[in-house]
mmCIF file with all atom_site columns, C-alpha atoms and ligand atoms in Angstrom:
data_model
loop_
_atom_site.group_PDB
_atom_site.id
_atom_site.type_symbol
_atom_site.label_atom_id
_atom_site.label_alt_id
_atom_site.label_comp_id
_atom_site.label_asym_id
_atom_site.label_entity_id
_atom_site.label_seq_id
_atom_site.pdbx_PDB_ins_code
_atom_site.Cartn_x
_atom_site.Cartn_y
_atom_site.Cartn_z
_atom_site.occupancy
_atom_site.B_iso_or_equiv
_atom_site.pdbx_formal_charge
_atom_site.auth_seq_id
_atom_site.auth_comp_id
_atom_site.auth_asym_id
_atom_site.auth_atom_id
_atom_site.pdbx_PDB_model_num
ATOM   1   C  CA  . MET A 1 1   ? -62.847 -36.224 51.246  1.00 48.00 ? 1   MET A CA  1
ATOM   2   C  CA  . GLY A 1 2   ? -63.294 -34.641 47.727  1.00 48.00 ? 2   GLY A CA  1
ATOM   3   C  CA  . THR A 1 3   ? -59.722 -33.528 47.816  1.00 48.00 ? 3   THR A CA  1
ATOM   4   C  CA  . THR A 1 4   ? -58.504 -37.094 48.866  1.00 49.00 ? 4   THR A CA  1
ATOM   5   C  CA  . LYS A 1 5   ? -60.542 -38.680 45.876  1.00 52.00 ? 5   LYS A CA  1
ATOM   6   C  CA  . SER A 1 6   ? -59.269 -36.044 43.239  1.00 52.00 ? 6   SER A CA  1
ATOM   7   C  CA  . GLN A 1 7   ? -55.606 -36.880 44.500  1.00 56.00 ? 7   GLN A CA  1
ATOM   8   C  CA  . GLY A 1 8   ? -56.078 -40.518 44.122  1.00 57.00 ? 8   GLY A CA  1
ATOM   9   C  CA  . SER A 1 9   ? -57.396 -40.073 40.565  1.00 62.00 ? 9   SER A CA  1
ATOM   10  C  CA  . SER A 1 10  ? -54.660 -38.168 39.452  1.00 66.00 ? 10  SER A CA  1
ATOM   11  C  CA  . SER A 1 11  ? -52.126 -40.380 40.594  1.00 67.00 ? 11  SER A CA  1
ATOM   12  C  CA  . ALA A 1 12  ? -53.826 -43.014 38.793  1.00 65.00 ? 12  ALA A CA  1
ATOM   13  C  CA  . VAL A 1 13  ? -53.408 -40.767 35.630  1.00 61.00 ? 13  VAL A CA  1
ATOM   14  C  CA  . ARG A 1 14  ? -49.964 -40.373 36.526  1.00 61.00 ? 14  ARG A CA  1
ATOM   15  C  CA  . THR A 1 15  ? -49.136 -44.047 36.877  1.00 58.00 ? 15  THR A CA  1
ATOM   16  C  CA  . SER A 1 16  ? -51.050 -44.731 33.610  1.00 59.00 ? 16  SER A CA  1
ATOM   17  C  CA  . ALA A 1 17  ? -49.100 -42.236 31.626  1.00 58.00 ? 17  ALA A CA  1
ATOM   18  C  CA  . PHE A 1 18  ? -45.826 -43.431 33.007  1.00 51.00 ? 18  PHE A CA  1
ATOM   19  C  CA  . LEU A 1 19  ? -46.921 -47.155 32.187  1.00 49.00 ? 19  LEU A CA  1
ATOM   20  C  CA  . LEU A 1 20  ? -47.761 -45.906 28.489  1.00 49.00 ? 20  LEU A CA  1
ATOM   21  C  CA  . CYS A 1 21  ? -44.286 -44.426 28.400  1.00 47.00 ? 21  CYS A CA  1
ATOM   22  C  CA  . VAL A 1 22  ? -42.461 -47.546 29.305  1.00 53.00 ? 22  VAL A CA  1
ATOM   23  C  CA  . LEU A 1 23  ? -44.457 -49.402 26.893  1.00 52.00 ? 23  LEU A CA  1
ATOM   24  C  CA  . ILE A 1 24  ? -43.570 -47.247 24.047  1.00 52.00 ? 24  ILE A CA  1
ATOM   25  C  CA  . LEU A 1 25  ? -39.966 -47.528 25.050  1.00 54.00 ? 25  LEU A CA  1
ATOM   26  C  CA  . ALA A 1 26  ? -40.078 -51.204 25.458  1.00 57.00 ? 26  ALA A CA  1
ATOM   27  C  CA  . GLN A 1 27  ? -41.790 -51.554 22.168  1.00 57.00 ? 27  GLN A CA  1
ATOM   28  C  CA  . HIS A 1 28  ? -39.125 -49.188 20.469  1.00 60.00 ? 28  HIS A CA  1
ATOM   29  C  CA  . ALA A 1 29  ? -36.231 -51.214 22.168  1.00 61.00 ? 29  ALA A CA  1
ATOM   30  C  CA  . ALA A 1 30  ? -37.512 -54.797 21.263  1.00 81.00 ? 30  ALA A CA  1
ATOM   31  C  CA  . ALA A 1 31  ? -35.466 -56.042 18.558  1.00 93.00 ? 31  ALA A CA  1
ATOM   32  C  CA  . ALA A 1 32  ? -36.989 -58.909 16.484  1.00 97.00 ? 32  ALA A CA  1
ATOM   33  C  CA  . THR A 1 33  ? -35.421 -61.839 14.636  1.00 98.00 ? 33  THR A CA  1
ATOM   34  C  CA  . VAL A 1 34  ? -36.447 -62.004 11.113  1.00 98.00 ? 34  VAL A CA  1
ATOM   35  C  CA  . ASN A 1 35  ? -36.487 -65.188 9.220   1.00 98.00 ? 35  ASN A CA  1
ATOM   36  C  CA  . VAL A 1 36  ? -35.072 -64.483 5.681   1.00 98.00 ? 36  VAL A CA  1
ATOM   37  C  CA  . GLY A 1 37  ? -37.160 -66.343 3.219   1.00 98.00 ? 37  GLY A CA  1
ATOM   38  C  CA  . GLY A 1 38  ? -39.817 -67.284 5.796   1.00 97.00 ? 38  GLY A CA  1
ATOM   39  C  CA  . ASN A 1 39  ? -40.158 -70.957 6.332   1.00 96.00 ? 39  ASN A CA  1
ATOM   40  C  CA  . SER A 1 40  ? -38.109 -71.586 3.052   1.00 97.00 ? 40  SER A CA  1
ATOM   41  C  CA  . GLY A 1 41  ? -34.928 -69.907 4.498   1.00 98.00 ? 41  GLY A CA  1
ATOM   42  C  CA  . TRP A 1 42  ? -32.097 -68.914 2.143   1.00 98.00 ? 42  TRP A CA  1
ATOM   43  C  CA  . THR A 1 43  ? -32.309 -71.101 -0.934  1.00 98.00 ? 43  THR A CA  1
ATOM   44  C  CA  . LEU A 1 44  ? -32.608 -71.248 -4.525  1.00 98.00 ? 44  LEU A CA  1
ATOM   45  C  CA  . GLY A 1 45  ? -35.922 -70.948 -6.113  1.00 96.00 ? 45  GLY A CA  1
ATOM   46  C  CA  . LEU A 1 46  ? -37.481 -68.241 -3.967  1.00 97.00 ? 46  LEU A CA  1
ATOM   47  C  CA  . ASN A 1 47  ? -38.425 -64.569 -5.038  1.00 96.00 ? 47  ASN A CA  1
ATOM   48  C  CA  . TYR A 1 48  ? -36.872 -62.809 -2.416  1.00 98.00 ? 48  TYR A CA  1
ATOM   49  C  CA  . LYS A 1 49  ? -38.082 -59.412 -3.989  1.00 96.00 ? 49  LYS A CA  1
ATOM   50  C  CA  . ASN A 1 50  ? -41.502 -60.435 -2.846  1.00 97.00 ? 50  ASN A CA  1
ATOM   51  C  CA  . TRP A 1 51  ? -40.462 -61.615 0.443   1.00 97.00 ? 51  TRP A CA  1
ATOM   52  C  CA  . ALA A 1 52  ? -38.627 -58.388 1.127   1.00 97.00 ? 52  ALA A CA  1
ATOM   53  C  CA  . SER A 1 53  ? -41.397 -56.218 -0.050  1.00 97.00 ? 53  SER A CA  1
ATOM   54  C  CA  . SER A 1 54  ? -43.779 -57.827 2.489   1.00 96.00 ? 54  SER A CA  1
ATOM   55  C  CA  . THR A 1 55  ? -41.359 -57.924 5.435   1.00 97.00 ? 55  THR A CA  1
ATOM   56  C  CA  . LYS A 1 56  ? -40.653 -55.144 7.896   1.00 96.00 ? 56  LYS A CA  1
ATOM   57  C  CA  . VAL A 1 57  ? -37.223 -54.892 9.002   1.00 98.00 ? 57  VAL A CA  1
ATOM   58  C  CA  . ARG A 1 58  ? -36.232 -52.290 11.692  1.00 97.00 ? 58  ARG A CA  1
ATOM   59  C  CA  . PRO A 1 59  ? -32.704 -50.986 12.895  1.00 97.00 ? 59  PRO A CA  1
ATOM   60  C  CA  . ASN A 1 60  ? -31.450 -53.717 15.204  1.00 97.00 ? 60  ASN A CA  1
ATOM   61  C  CA  . ASP A 1 61  ? -33.578 -56.481 14.332  1.00 98.00 ? 61  ASP A CA  1
ATOM   62  C  CA  . SER A 1 62  ? -31.456 -59.682 13.336  1.00 97.00 ? 62  SER A CA  1
ATOM   63  C  CA  . LEU A 1 63  ? -31.936 -61.014 10.047  1.00 98.00 ? 63  LEU A CA  1
ATOM   64  C  CA  . PHE A 1 64  ? -31.516 -64.855 10.339  1.00 98.00 ? 64  PHE A CA  1
ATOM   65  C  CA  . PHE A 1 65  ? -30.364 -66.680 7.164   1.00 98.00 ? 65  PHE A CA  1
ATOM   66  C  CA  . LYS A 1 66  ? -30.978 -70.641 7.685   1.00 98.00 ? 66  LYS A CA  1
ATOM   67  C  CA  . TYR A 1 67  ? -29.576 -72.825 4.846   1.00 98.00 ? 67  TYR A CA  1
ATOM   68  C  CA  . ASP A 1 68  ? -27.117 -75.852 4.191   1.00 98.00 ? 68  ASP A CA  1
ATOM   69  C  CA  . ALA A 1 69  ? -23.664 -74.539 4.821   1.00 98.00 ? 69  ALA A CA  1
ATOM   70  C  CA  . ARG A 1 70  ? -22.171 -76.849 2.203   1.00 98.00 ? 70  ARG A CA  1
ATOM   71  C  CA  . LEU A 1 71  ? -24.389 -75.368 -0.576  1.00 98.00 ? 71  LEU A CA  1
ATOM   72  C  CA  . HIS A 1 72  ? -24.590 -71.659 0.152   1.00 98.00 ? 72  HIS A CA  1
ATOM   73  C  CA  . ASN A 1 73  ? -23.135 -68.699 2.008   1.00 98.00 ? 73  ASN A CA  1
ATOM   74  C  CA  . VAL A 1 74  ? -24.286 -65.246 2.678   1.00 98.00 ? 74  VAL A CA  1
ATOM   75  C  CA  . MET A 1 75  ? -22.147 -61.971 1.534   1.00 98.00 ? 75  MET A CA  1
ATOM   76  C  CA  . VAL A 1 76  ? -23.168 -58.440 2.386   1.00 98.00 ? 76  VAL A CA  1
ATOM   77  C  CA  . VAL A 1 77  ? -22.072 -56.358 -0.568  1.00 98.00 ? 77  VAL A CA  1
ATOM   78  C  CA  . SER A 1 78  ? -22.488 -53.055 -2.236  1.00 98.00 ? 78  SER A CA  1
ATOM   79  C  CA  . LYS A 1 79  ? -25.461 -52.271 -4.475  1.00 98.00 ? 79  LYS A CA  1
ATOM   80  C  CA  . SER A 1 80  ? -23.098 -52.325 -7.445  1.00 98.00 ? 80  SER A CA  1
ATOM   81  C  CA  . ASP A 1 81  ? -21.818 -55.726 -6.386  1.00 98.00 ? 81  ASP A CA  1
ATOM   82  C  CA  . TYR A 1 82  ? -25.497 -56.878 -5.717  1.00 98.00 ? 82  TYR A CA  1
ATOM   83  C  CA  . ASP A 1 83  ? -26.410 -55.831 -9.102  1.00 98.00 ? 83  ASP A CA  1
ATOM   84  C  CA  . ASN A 1 84  ? -23.668 -57.402 -10.911 1.00 98.00 ? 84  ASN A CA  1
ATOM   85  C  CA  . CYS A 1 85  ? -23.479 -60.549 -8.586  1.00 98.00 ? 85  CYS A CA  1
ATOM   86  C  CA  . LYS A 1 86  ? -19.730 -59.824 -7.873  1.00 98.00 ? 86  LYS A CA  1
ATOM   87  C  CA  . THR A 1 87  ? -18.552 -61.981 -5.067  1.00 98.00 ? 87  THR A CA  1
ATOM   88  C  CA  . THR A 1 88  ? -14.862 -60.928 -4.796  1.00 98.00 ? 88  THR A CA  1
ATOM   89  C  CA  . SER A 1 89  ? -15.162 -58.155 -2.441  1.00 98.00 ? 89  SER A CA  1
ATOM   90  C  CA  . PRO A 1 90  ? -18.064 -58.592 0.022   1.00 98.00 ? 90  PRO A CA  1
ATOM   91  C  CA  . TRP A 1 91  ? -18.054 -56.189 3.109   1.00 98.00 ? 91  TRP A CA  1
ATOM   92  C  CA  . SER A 1 92  ? -18.700 -59.430 5.235   1.00 98.00 ? 92  SER A CA  1
ATOM   93  C  CA  . LYS A 1 93  ? -19.097 -62.989 4.645   1.00 98.00 ? 93  LYS A CA  1
ATOM   94  C  CA  . HIS A 1 94  ? -21.068 -65.632 6.575   1.00 98.00 ? 94  HIS A CA  1
ATOM   95  C  CA  . GLN A 1 95  ? -21.165 -69.198 6.131   1.00 98.00 ? 95  GLN A CA  1
ATOM   96  C  CA  . SER A 1 96  ? -22.340 -71.024 9.218   1.00 98.00 ? 96  SER A CA  1
ATOM   97  C  CA  . GLY A 1 97  ? -25.706 -72.047 7.962   1.00 98.00 ? 97  GLY A CA  1
ATOM   98  C  CA  . LYS A 1 98  ? -27.399 -70.346 10.608  1.00 98.00 ? 98  LYS A CA  1
ATOM   99  C  CA  . ASP A 1 99  ? -26.253 -66.674 10.447  1.00 98.00 ? 99  ASP A CA  1
ATOM   100 C  CA  . MET A 1 100 ? -27.527 -63.787 12.329  1.00 98.00 ? 100 MET A CA  1
ATOM   101 C  CA  . ILE A 1 101 ? -26.886 -60.556 10.751  1.00 98.00 ? 101 ILE A CA  1
ATOM   102 C  CA  . LYS A 1 102 ? -27.897 -57.417 12.389  1.00 97.00 ? 102 LYS A CA  1
ATOM   103 C  CA  . PHE A 1 103 ? -27.993 -53.684 10.895  1.00 97.00 ? 103 PHE A CA  1
ATOM   104 C  CA  . THR A 1 104 ? -28.178 -50.905 13.384  1.00 97.00 ? 104 THR A CA  1
ATOM   105 C  CA  . LYS A 1 105 ? -28.880 -48.162 11.232  1.00 97.00 ? 105 LYS A CA  1
ATOM   106 C  CA  . ALA A 1 106 ? -31.784 -47.546 8.641   1.00 97.00 ? 106 ALA A CA  1
ATOM   107 C  CA  . GLY A 1 107 ? -30.769 -47.953 5.115   1.00 98.00 ? 107 GLY A CA  1
ATOM   108 C  CA  . THR A 1 108 ? -30.928 -50.543 2.308   1.00 98.00 ? 108 THR A CA  1
ATOM   109 C  CA  . TYR A 1 109 ? -28.678 -53.370 2.621   1.00 98.00 ? 109 TYR A CA  1
ATOM   110 C  CA  . TYR A 1 110 ? -27.611 -56.008 -0.052  1.00 98.00 ? 110 TYR A CA  1
ATOM   111 C  CA  . LEU A 1 111 ? -27.314 -59.712 0.531   1.00 98.00 ? 111 LEU A CA  1
ATOM   112 C  CA  . ILE A 1 112 ? -25.996 -62.358 -1.844  1.00 98.00 ? 112 ILE A CA  1
ATOM   113 C  CA  . CYS A 1 113 ? -25.227 -65.975 -2.038  1.00 98.00 ? 113 CYS A CA  1
ATOM   114 C  CA  . GLY A 1 114 ? -21.568 -66.101 -3.154  1.00 98.00 ? 114 GLY A CA  1
ATOM   115 C  CA  . VAL A 1 115 ? -21.485 -69.806 -4.211  1.00 98.00 ? 115 VAL A CA  1
ATOM   116 C  CA  . GLY A 1 116 ? -21.473 -70.546 -8.047  1.00 98.00 ? 116 GLY A CA  1
ATOM   117 C  CA  . THR A 1 117 ? -24.187 -68.781 -10.007 1.00 98.00 ? 117 THR A CA  1
ATOM   118 C  CA  . HIS A 1 118 ? -26.818 -68.821 -7.121  1.00 98.00 ? 118 HIS A CA  1
ATOM   119 C  CA  . CYS A 1 119 ? -26.788 -64.854 -6.998  1.00 98.00 ? 119 CYS A CA  1
ATOM   120 C  CA  . LYS A 1 120 ? -27.345 -64.706 -10.954 1.00 98.00 ? 120 LYS A CA  1
ATOM   121 C  CA  . ALA A 1 121 ? -30.338 -67.378 -10.366 1.00 98.00 ? 121 ALA A CA  1
ATOM   122 C  CA  . GLY A 1 122 ? -31.909 -65.000 -7.895  1.00 98.00 ? 122 GLY A CA  1
ATOM   123 C  CA  . MET A 1 123 ? -30.435 -65.824 -4.578  1.00 98.00 ? 123 MET A CA  1
ATOM   124 C  CA  . LYS A 1 124 ? -30.131 -62.366 -3.607  1.00 98.00 ? 124 LYS A CA  1
ATOM   125 C  CA  . VAL A 1 125 ? -31.973 -60.055 -1.610  1.00 98.00 ? 125 VAL A CA  1
ATOM   126 C  CA  . ALA A 1 126 ? -32.273 -56.358 -0.805  1.00 98.00 ? 126 ALA A CA  1
ATOM   127 C  CA  . VAL A 1 127 ? -33.357 -55.306 2.707   1.00 98.00 ? 127 VAL A CA  1
ATOM   128 C  CA  . THR A 1 128 ? -34.691 -52.073 3.710   1.00 98.00 ? 128 THR A CA  1
ATOM   129 C  CA  . VAL A 1 129 ? -34.173 -51.225 7.369   1.00 98.00 ? 129 VAL A CA  1
ATOM   130 C  CA  . ARG A 1 130 ? -36.316 -48.494 8.483   1.00 96.00 ? 130 ARG A CA  1
ATOM   131 C  CA  . PHE A 1 131 ? -38.448 -47.420 11.723  1.00 93.00 ? 131 PHE A CA  1
HETATM 132 CU CU1 . CU  B 2 .   ? -26.424 -70.470 -2.722  1.00 95.15 ? 1   CU  B CU1 1
#
């Protein structure tokens, strides 16, 4: 009787440990969608430095850029192009107005609007992706 009871509880412990592992793995794998600029989206007049510093982005999360495609676009650029608002050699250009951009590796990524002088006016964001 005592043996049966002890077997029962150790199997319960094993089950809990297994479930805990599954939970941890699931949490690690779950990629989120991050709305760039929060409710304001991708636009002029928002402080993206403040937004980025208060936003957690993990590898494989999708950055969602929501904007009017007639007015803006999104370019992934080098740090130097980000600093200088240079729009002529982007690594990638997105212009659907509802772009999902995903970075699979940790690091800092630089995104700007390539229309007119929007970047110089502050429509630029540096996103640090980390676990
Ligand atoms: Cu713009």
